[in-house]
C-alpha atoms as a printed R data frame, in Angstrom:
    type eleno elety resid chain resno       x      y       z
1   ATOM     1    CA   UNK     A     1   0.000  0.000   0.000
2   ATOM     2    CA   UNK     A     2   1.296  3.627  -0.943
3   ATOM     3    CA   UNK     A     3   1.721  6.320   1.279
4   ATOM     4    CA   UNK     A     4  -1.086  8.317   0.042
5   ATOM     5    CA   UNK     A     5  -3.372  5.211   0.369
6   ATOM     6    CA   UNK     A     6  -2.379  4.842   4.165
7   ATOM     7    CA   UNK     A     7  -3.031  8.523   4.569
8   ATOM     8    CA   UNK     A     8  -6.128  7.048   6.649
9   ATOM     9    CA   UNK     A     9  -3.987  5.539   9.171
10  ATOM    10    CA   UNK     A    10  -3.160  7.890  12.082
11  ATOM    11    CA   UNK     A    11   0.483  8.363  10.807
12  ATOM    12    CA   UNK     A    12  -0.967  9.975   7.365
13  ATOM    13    CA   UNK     A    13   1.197 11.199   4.705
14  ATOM    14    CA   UNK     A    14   3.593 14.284   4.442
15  ATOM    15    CA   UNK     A    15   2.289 17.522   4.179
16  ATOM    16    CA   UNK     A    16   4.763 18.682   1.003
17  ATOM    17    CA   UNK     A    17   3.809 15.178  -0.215
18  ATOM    18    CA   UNK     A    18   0.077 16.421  -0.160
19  ATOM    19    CA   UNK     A    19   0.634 19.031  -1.776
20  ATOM    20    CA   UNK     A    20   2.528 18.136  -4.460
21  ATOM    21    CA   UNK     A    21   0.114 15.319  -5.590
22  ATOM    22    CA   UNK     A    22  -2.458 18.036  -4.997
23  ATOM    23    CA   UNK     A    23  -0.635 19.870  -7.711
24  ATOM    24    CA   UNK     A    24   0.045 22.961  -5.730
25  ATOM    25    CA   UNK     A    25   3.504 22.770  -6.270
26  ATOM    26    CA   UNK     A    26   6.966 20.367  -6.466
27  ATOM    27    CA   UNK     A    27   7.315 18.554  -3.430
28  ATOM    28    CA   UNK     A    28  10.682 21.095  -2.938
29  ATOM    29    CA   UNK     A    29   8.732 23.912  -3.488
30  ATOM    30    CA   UNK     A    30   6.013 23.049  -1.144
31  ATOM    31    CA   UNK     A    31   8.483 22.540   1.738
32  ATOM    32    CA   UNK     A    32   9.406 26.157   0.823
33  ATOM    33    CA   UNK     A    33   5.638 26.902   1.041
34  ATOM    34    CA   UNK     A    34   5.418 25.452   4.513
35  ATOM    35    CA   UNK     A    35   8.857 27.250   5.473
36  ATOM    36    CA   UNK     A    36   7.944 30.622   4.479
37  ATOM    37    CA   UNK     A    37   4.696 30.107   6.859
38  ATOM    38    CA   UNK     A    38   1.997 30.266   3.807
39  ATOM    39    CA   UNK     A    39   0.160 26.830   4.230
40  ATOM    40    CA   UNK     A    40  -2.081 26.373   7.231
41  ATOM    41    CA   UNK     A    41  -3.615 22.937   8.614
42  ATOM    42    CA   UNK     A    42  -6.993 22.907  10.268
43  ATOM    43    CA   UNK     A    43  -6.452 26.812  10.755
44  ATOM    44    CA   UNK     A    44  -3.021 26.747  12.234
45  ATOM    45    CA   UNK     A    45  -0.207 27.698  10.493
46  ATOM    46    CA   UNK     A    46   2.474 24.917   9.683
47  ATOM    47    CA   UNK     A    47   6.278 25.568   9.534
48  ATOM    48    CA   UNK     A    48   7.295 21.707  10.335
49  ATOM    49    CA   UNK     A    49   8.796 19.652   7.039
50  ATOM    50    CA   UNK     A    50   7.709 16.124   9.451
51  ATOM    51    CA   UNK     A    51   4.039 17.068   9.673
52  ATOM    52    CA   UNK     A    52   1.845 14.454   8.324
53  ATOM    53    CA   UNK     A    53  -2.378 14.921   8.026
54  ATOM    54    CA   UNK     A    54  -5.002 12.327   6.912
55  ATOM    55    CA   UNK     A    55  -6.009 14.058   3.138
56  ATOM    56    CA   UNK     A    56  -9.920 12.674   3.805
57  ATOM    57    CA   UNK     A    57 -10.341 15.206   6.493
58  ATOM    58    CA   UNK     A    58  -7.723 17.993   6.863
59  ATOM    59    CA   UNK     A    59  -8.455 21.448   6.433
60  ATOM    60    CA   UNK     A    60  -5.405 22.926   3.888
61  ATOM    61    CA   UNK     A    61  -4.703 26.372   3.309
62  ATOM    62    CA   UNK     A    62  -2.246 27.669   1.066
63  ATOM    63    CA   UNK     A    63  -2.359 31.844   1.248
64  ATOM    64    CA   UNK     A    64  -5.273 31.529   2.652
65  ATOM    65    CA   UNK     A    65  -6.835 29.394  -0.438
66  ATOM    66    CA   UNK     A    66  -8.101 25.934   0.463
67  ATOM    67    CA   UNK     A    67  -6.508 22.961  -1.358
68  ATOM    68    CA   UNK     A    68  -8.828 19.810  -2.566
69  ATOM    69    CA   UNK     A    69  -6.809 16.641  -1.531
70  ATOM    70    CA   UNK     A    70  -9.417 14.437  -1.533
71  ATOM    71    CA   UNK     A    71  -8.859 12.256  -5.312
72  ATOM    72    CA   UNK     A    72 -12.738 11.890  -5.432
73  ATOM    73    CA   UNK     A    73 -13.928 14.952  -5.393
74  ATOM    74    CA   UNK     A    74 -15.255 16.337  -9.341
75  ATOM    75    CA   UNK     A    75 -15.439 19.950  -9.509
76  ATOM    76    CA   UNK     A    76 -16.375 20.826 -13.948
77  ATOM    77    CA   UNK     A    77 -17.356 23.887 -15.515
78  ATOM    78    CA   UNK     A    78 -20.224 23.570 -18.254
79  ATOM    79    CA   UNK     A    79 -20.751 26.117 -20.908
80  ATOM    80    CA   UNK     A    80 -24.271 24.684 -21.470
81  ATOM    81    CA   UNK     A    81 -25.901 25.631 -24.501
82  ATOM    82    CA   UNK     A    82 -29.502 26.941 -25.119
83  ATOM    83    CA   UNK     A    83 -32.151 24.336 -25.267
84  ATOM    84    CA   UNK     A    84 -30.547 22.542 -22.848
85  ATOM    85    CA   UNK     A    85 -32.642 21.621 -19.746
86  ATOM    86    CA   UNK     A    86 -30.259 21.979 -16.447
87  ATOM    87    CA   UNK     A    87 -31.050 18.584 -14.802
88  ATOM    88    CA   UNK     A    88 -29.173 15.563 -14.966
89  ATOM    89    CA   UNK     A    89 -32.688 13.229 -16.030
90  ATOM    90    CA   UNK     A    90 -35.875 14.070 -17.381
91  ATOM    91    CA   UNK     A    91 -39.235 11.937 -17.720
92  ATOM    92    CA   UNK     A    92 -39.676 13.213 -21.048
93  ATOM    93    CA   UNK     A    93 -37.065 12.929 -23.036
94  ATOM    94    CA   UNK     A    94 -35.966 16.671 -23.853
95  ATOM    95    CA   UNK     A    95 -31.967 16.894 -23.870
96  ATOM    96    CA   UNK     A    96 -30.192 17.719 -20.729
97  ATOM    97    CA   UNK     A    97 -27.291 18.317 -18.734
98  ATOM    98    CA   UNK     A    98 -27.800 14.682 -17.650
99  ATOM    99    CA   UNK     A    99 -27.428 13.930 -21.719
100 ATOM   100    CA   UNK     A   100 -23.953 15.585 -22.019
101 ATOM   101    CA   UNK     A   101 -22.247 13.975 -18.870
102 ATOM   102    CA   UNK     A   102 -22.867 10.827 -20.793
103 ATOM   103    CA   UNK     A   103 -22.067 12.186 -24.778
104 ATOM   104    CA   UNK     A   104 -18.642 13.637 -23.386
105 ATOM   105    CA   UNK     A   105 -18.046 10.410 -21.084
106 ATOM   106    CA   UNK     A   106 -18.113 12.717 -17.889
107 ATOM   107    CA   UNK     A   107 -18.238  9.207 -15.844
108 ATOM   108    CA   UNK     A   108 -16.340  7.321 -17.147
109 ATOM   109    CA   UNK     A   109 -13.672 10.000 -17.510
110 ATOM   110    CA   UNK     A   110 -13.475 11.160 -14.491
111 ATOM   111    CA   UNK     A   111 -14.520  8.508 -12.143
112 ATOM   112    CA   UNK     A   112 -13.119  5.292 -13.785
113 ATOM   113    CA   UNK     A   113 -16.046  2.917 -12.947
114 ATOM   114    CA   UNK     A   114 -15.785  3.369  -9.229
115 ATOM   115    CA   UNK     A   115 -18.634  3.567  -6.869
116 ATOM   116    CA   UNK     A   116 -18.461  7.430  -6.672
117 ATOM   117    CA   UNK     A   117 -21.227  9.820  -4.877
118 ATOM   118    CA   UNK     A   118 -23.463 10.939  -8.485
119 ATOM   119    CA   UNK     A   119 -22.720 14.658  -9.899
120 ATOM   120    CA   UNK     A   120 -24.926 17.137  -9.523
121 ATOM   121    CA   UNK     A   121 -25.582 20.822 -11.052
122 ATOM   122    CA   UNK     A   122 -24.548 23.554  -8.696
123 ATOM   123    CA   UNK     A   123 -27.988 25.745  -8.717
124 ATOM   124    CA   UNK     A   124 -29.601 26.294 -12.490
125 ATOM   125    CA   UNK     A   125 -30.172 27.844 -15.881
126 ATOM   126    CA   UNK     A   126 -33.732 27.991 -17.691
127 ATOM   127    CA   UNK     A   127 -33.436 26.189 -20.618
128 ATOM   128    CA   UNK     A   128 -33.121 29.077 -22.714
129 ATOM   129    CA   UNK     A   129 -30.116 30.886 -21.170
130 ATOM   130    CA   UNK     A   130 -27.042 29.802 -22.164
131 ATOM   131    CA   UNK     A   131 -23.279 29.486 -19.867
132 ATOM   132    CA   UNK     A   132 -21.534 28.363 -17.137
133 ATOM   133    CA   UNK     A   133 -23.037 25.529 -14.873
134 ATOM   134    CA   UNK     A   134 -21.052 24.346 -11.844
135 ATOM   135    CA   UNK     A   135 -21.081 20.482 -11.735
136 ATOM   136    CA   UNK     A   136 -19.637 17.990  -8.470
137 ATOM   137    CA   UNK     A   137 -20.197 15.372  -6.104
138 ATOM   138    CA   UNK     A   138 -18.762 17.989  -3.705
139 ATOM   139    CA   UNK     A   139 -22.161 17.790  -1.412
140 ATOM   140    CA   UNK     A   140 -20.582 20.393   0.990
141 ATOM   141    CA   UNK     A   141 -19.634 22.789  -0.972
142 ATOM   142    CA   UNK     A   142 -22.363 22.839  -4.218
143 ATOM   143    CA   UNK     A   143 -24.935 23.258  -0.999
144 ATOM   144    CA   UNK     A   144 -23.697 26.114   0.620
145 ATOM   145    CA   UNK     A   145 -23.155 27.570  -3.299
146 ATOM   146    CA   UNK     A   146 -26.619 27.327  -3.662
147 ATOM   147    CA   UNK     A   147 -27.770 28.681  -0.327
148 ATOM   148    CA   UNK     A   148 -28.676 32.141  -0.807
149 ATOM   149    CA   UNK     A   149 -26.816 33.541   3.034
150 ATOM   150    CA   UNK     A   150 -23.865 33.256   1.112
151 ATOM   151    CA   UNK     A   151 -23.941 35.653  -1.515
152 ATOM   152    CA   UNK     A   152 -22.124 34.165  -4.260
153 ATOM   153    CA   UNK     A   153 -21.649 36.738  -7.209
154 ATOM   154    CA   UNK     A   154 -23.313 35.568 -10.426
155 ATOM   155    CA   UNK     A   155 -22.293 37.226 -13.531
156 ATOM   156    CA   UNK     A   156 -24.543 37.432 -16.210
157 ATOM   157    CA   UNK     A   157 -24.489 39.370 -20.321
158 ATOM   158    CA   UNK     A   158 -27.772 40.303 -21.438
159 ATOM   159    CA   UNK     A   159 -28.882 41.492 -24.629
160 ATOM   160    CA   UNK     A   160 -32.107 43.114 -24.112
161 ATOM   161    CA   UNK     A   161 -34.173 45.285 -26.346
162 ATOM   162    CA   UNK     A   162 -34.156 48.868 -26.977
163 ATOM   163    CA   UNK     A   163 -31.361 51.672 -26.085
164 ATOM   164    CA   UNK     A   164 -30.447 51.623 -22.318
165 ATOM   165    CA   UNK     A   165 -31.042 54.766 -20.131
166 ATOM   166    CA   UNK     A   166 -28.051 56.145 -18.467
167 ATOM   167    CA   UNK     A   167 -30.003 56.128 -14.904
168 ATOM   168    CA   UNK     A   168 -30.705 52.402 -15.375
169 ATOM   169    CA   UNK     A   169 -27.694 51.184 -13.583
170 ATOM   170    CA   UNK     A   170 -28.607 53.103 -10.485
171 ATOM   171    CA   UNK     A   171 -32.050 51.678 -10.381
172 ATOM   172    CA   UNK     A   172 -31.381 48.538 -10.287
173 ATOM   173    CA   UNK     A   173 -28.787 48.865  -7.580
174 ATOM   174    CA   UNK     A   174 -31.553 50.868  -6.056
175 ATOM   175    CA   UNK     A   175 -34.093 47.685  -6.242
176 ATOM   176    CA   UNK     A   176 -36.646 46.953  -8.287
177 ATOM   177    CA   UNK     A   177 -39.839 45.530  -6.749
178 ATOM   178    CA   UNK     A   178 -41.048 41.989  -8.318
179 ATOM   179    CA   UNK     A   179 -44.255 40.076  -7.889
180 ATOM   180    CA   UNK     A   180 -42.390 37.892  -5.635
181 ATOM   181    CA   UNK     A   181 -40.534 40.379  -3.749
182 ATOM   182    CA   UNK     A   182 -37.588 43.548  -4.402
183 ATOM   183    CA   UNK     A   183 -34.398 42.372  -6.098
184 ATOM   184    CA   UNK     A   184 -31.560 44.879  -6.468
185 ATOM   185    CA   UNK     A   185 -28.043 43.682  -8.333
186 ATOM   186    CA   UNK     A   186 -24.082 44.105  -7.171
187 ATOM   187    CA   UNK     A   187 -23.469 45.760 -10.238
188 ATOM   188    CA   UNK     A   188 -24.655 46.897 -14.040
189 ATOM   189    CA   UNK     A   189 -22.842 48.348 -16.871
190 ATOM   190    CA   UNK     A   190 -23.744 48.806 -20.429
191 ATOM   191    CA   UNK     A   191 -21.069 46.945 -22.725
192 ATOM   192    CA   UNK     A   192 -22.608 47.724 -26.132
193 ATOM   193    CA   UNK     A   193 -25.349 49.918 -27.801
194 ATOM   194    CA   UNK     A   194 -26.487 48.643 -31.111
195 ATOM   195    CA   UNK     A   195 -29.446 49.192 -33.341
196 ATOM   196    CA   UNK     A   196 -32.726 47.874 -31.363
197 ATOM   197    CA   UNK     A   197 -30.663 46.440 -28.655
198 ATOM   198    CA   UNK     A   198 -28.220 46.852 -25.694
199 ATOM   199    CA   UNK     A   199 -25.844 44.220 -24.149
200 ATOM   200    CA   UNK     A   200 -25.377 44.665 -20.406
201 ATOM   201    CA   UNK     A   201 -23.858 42.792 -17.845
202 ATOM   202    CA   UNK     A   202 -25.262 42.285 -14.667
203 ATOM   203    CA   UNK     A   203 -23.811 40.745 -11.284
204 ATOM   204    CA   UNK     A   204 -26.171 39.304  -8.982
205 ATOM   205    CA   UNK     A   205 -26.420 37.973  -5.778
206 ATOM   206    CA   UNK     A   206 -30.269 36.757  -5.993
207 ATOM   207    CA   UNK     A   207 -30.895 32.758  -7.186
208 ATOM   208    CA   UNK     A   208 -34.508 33.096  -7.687
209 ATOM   209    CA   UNK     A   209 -36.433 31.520 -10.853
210 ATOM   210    CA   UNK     A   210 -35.815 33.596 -13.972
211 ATOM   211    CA   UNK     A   211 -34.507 36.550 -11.953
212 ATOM   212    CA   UNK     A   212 -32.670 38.274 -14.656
213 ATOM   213    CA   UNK     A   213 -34.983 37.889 -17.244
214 ATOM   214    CA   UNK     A   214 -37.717 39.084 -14.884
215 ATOM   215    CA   UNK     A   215 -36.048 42.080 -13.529
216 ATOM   216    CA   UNK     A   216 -34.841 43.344 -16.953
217 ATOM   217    CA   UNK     A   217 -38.316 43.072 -18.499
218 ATOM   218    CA   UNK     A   218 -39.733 44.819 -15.260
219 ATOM   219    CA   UNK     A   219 -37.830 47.736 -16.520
220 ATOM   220    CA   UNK     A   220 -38.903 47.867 -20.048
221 ATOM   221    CA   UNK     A   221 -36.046 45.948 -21.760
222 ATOM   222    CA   UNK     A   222 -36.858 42.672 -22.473
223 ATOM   223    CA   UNK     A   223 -34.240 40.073 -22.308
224 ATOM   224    CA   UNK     A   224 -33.260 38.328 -25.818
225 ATOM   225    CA   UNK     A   225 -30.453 36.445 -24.828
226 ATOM   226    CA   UNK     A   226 -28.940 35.534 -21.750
227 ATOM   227    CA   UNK     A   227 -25.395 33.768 -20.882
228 ATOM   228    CA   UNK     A   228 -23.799 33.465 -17.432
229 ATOM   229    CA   UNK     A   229 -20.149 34.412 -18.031
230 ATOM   230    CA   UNK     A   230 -18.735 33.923 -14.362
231 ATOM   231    CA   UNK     A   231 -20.255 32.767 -10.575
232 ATOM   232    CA   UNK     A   232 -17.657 33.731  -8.636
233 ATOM   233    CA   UNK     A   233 -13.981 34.194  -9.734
234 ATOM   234    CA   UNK     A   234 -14.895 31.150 -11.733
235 ATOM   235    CA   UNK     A   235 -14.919 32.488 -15.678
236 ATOM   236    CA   UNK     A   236 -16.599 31.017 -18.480
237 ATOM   237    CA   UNK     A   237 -13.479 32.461 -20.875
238 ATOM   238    CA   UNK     A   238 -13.754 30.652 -24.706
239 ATOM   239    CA   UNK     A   239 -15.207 27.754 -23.299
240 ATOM   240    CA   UNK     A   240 -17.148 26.311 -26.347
241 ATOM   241    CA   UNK     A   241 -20.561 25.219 -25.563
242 ATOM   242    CA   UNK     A   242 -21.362 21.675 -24.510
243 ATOM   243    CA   UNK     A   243 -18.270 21.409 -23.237
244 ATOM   244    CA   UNK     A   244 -16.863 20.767 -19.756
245 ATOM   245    CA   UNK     A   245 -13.556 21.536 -18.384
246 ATOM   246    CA   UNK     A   246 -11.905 20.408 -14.440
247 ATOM   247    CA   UNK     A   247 -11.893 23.533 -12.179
248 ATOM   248    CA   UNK     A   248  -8.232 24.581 -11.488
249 ATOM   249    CA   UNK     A   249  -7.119 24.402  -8.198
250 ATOM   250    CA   UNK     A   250  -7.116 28.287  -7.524
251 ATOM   251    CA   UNK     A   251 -10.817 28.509  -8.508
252 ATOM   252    CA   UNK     A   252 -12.028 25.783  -6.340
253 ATOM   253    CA   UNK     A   253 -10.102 27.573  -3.813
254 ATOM   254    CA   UNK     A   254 -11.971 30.442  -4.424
255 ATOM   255    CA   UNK     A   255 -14.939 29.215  -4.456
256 ATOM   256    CA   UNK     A   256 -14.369 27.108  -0.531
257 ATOM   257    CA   UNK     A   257 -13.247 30.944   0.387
258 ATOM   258    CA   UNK     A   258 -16.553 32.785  -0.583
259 ATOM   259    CA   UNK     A   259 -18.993 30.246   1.034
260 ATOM   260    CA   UNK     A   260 -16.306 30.408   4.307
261 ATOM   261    CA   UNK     A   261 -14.779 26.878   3.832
């Protein structure tokens, strides 16, 4: 039995060998990680080369970043196209995310066979709005995504119809009232003014049903296409659609650090 496979036992593996097969770093780099005080265990800072933790259930830090050891955790980006339906199963029939785990070989790919907890979408996208979906087996960490005390930054592009008003910006960040409540958004800014039509962005905190599209036709500019570009510091980038890519270690990172894990 390897090291790493022992890391159960109560002798566990090396720290710098952690993080090296975390792919933080080399394995001499990482000792110069833990030297120069920047990689924390469980919340305490570790300076020790001899320190060895159990990778199923230590708490790493590196700067303050949390670091995935665990080898079954999935974290993917989707760019899912329009028309797709953002559950992994539907009764009848109509193509979803479900559909493209399967076409790309998600499974297979990723979890070689093994008896692995089943991926699931990190919150939603109507079937006609287009971009990034989160996808995991990451139970912990998709739920407090989703959960709405946490504030997770969600950045959509619109294009909408008709010219945008320059006072626009400040009333949504005022709040707009909604049959089902006021939503207000983190930020707005017009990226392009064509003939007809406007494409904004929009950053949101709110995860209710169709909350874009609702808000932006509240205000008299119906939305004509919609794409999530970002939740988080997690960017969609040229990610084509229908395809999935591993999250980096940096973004899962980033994404532990804005739900406080």
């Amino acid at each position: 039995m390897s090291e790493m496979e022992a890391g159960a036992r109560p002798g566990g593996v090396r720290l710098q060998k952690v993080l090296a097969q975390a792919g933080v770093a080399s394995r001499r780099a990482a000792e110069e990680l833990i030297a120069a005080g920047r990689v924390s265990v469980d919340g305490k800072i570790v300076r020790e080369m001899g320190r060895r933790v159990d990778p199923e259930t230590a708490v790493v830090h590196v700067d303050g970043s949390r670091i995935v050891l665990r080898d079954d955790l999935v974290h993917l980006a989707l760019n899912k196209p329009r028309g797709i339906l953002s559950t992994m199963s539907d009764d009848r029939g109509r193509p979803c995310v479900g559909d493209l785990v399967v076409e790309r070989g998600i499974v297979d790919e990723h979890f070689d066979g093994a008896p692995r907890a089943r991926l699931f979408h990190v919150g939603r996208l109507d079937a006609d709005t287009e971009g990034l979906l989160l996808l995991t087996n990451d139970g912990d960490l998709g739920h407090r995504l989703m959960h709405p005390s946490y504030e997770v930054e969600k950045t959509y592009l619109a294009e909408v119809t008709g010219q945008v008003p320059r006072d626009l910006g400040r009333r949504l960040r005022d709040g707009i009232e909604l049959d089902d409540g006021p939503v207000s958004v983190h930020s707005f800014k017009l990226v392009d003014s064509l003939p007809g039509k406007s494409i904004v962005e929009v950053v949101i905190h709110e995860g209710r049903k169709h909350v874009v599209r609702r808000l932006l036709d509240e205000v008299g500019h119906p939305v004509q296409r919609l794409v999530r570009t970002a939740i988080g510091e997690v960017r969609l980038g040229d990610q084509r659609p229908g395809r999935f890519r591993p999250l980096t270690q940096q973004e899962v990172g980033s994404l532990y650090g804005s739900v406080g894990m």
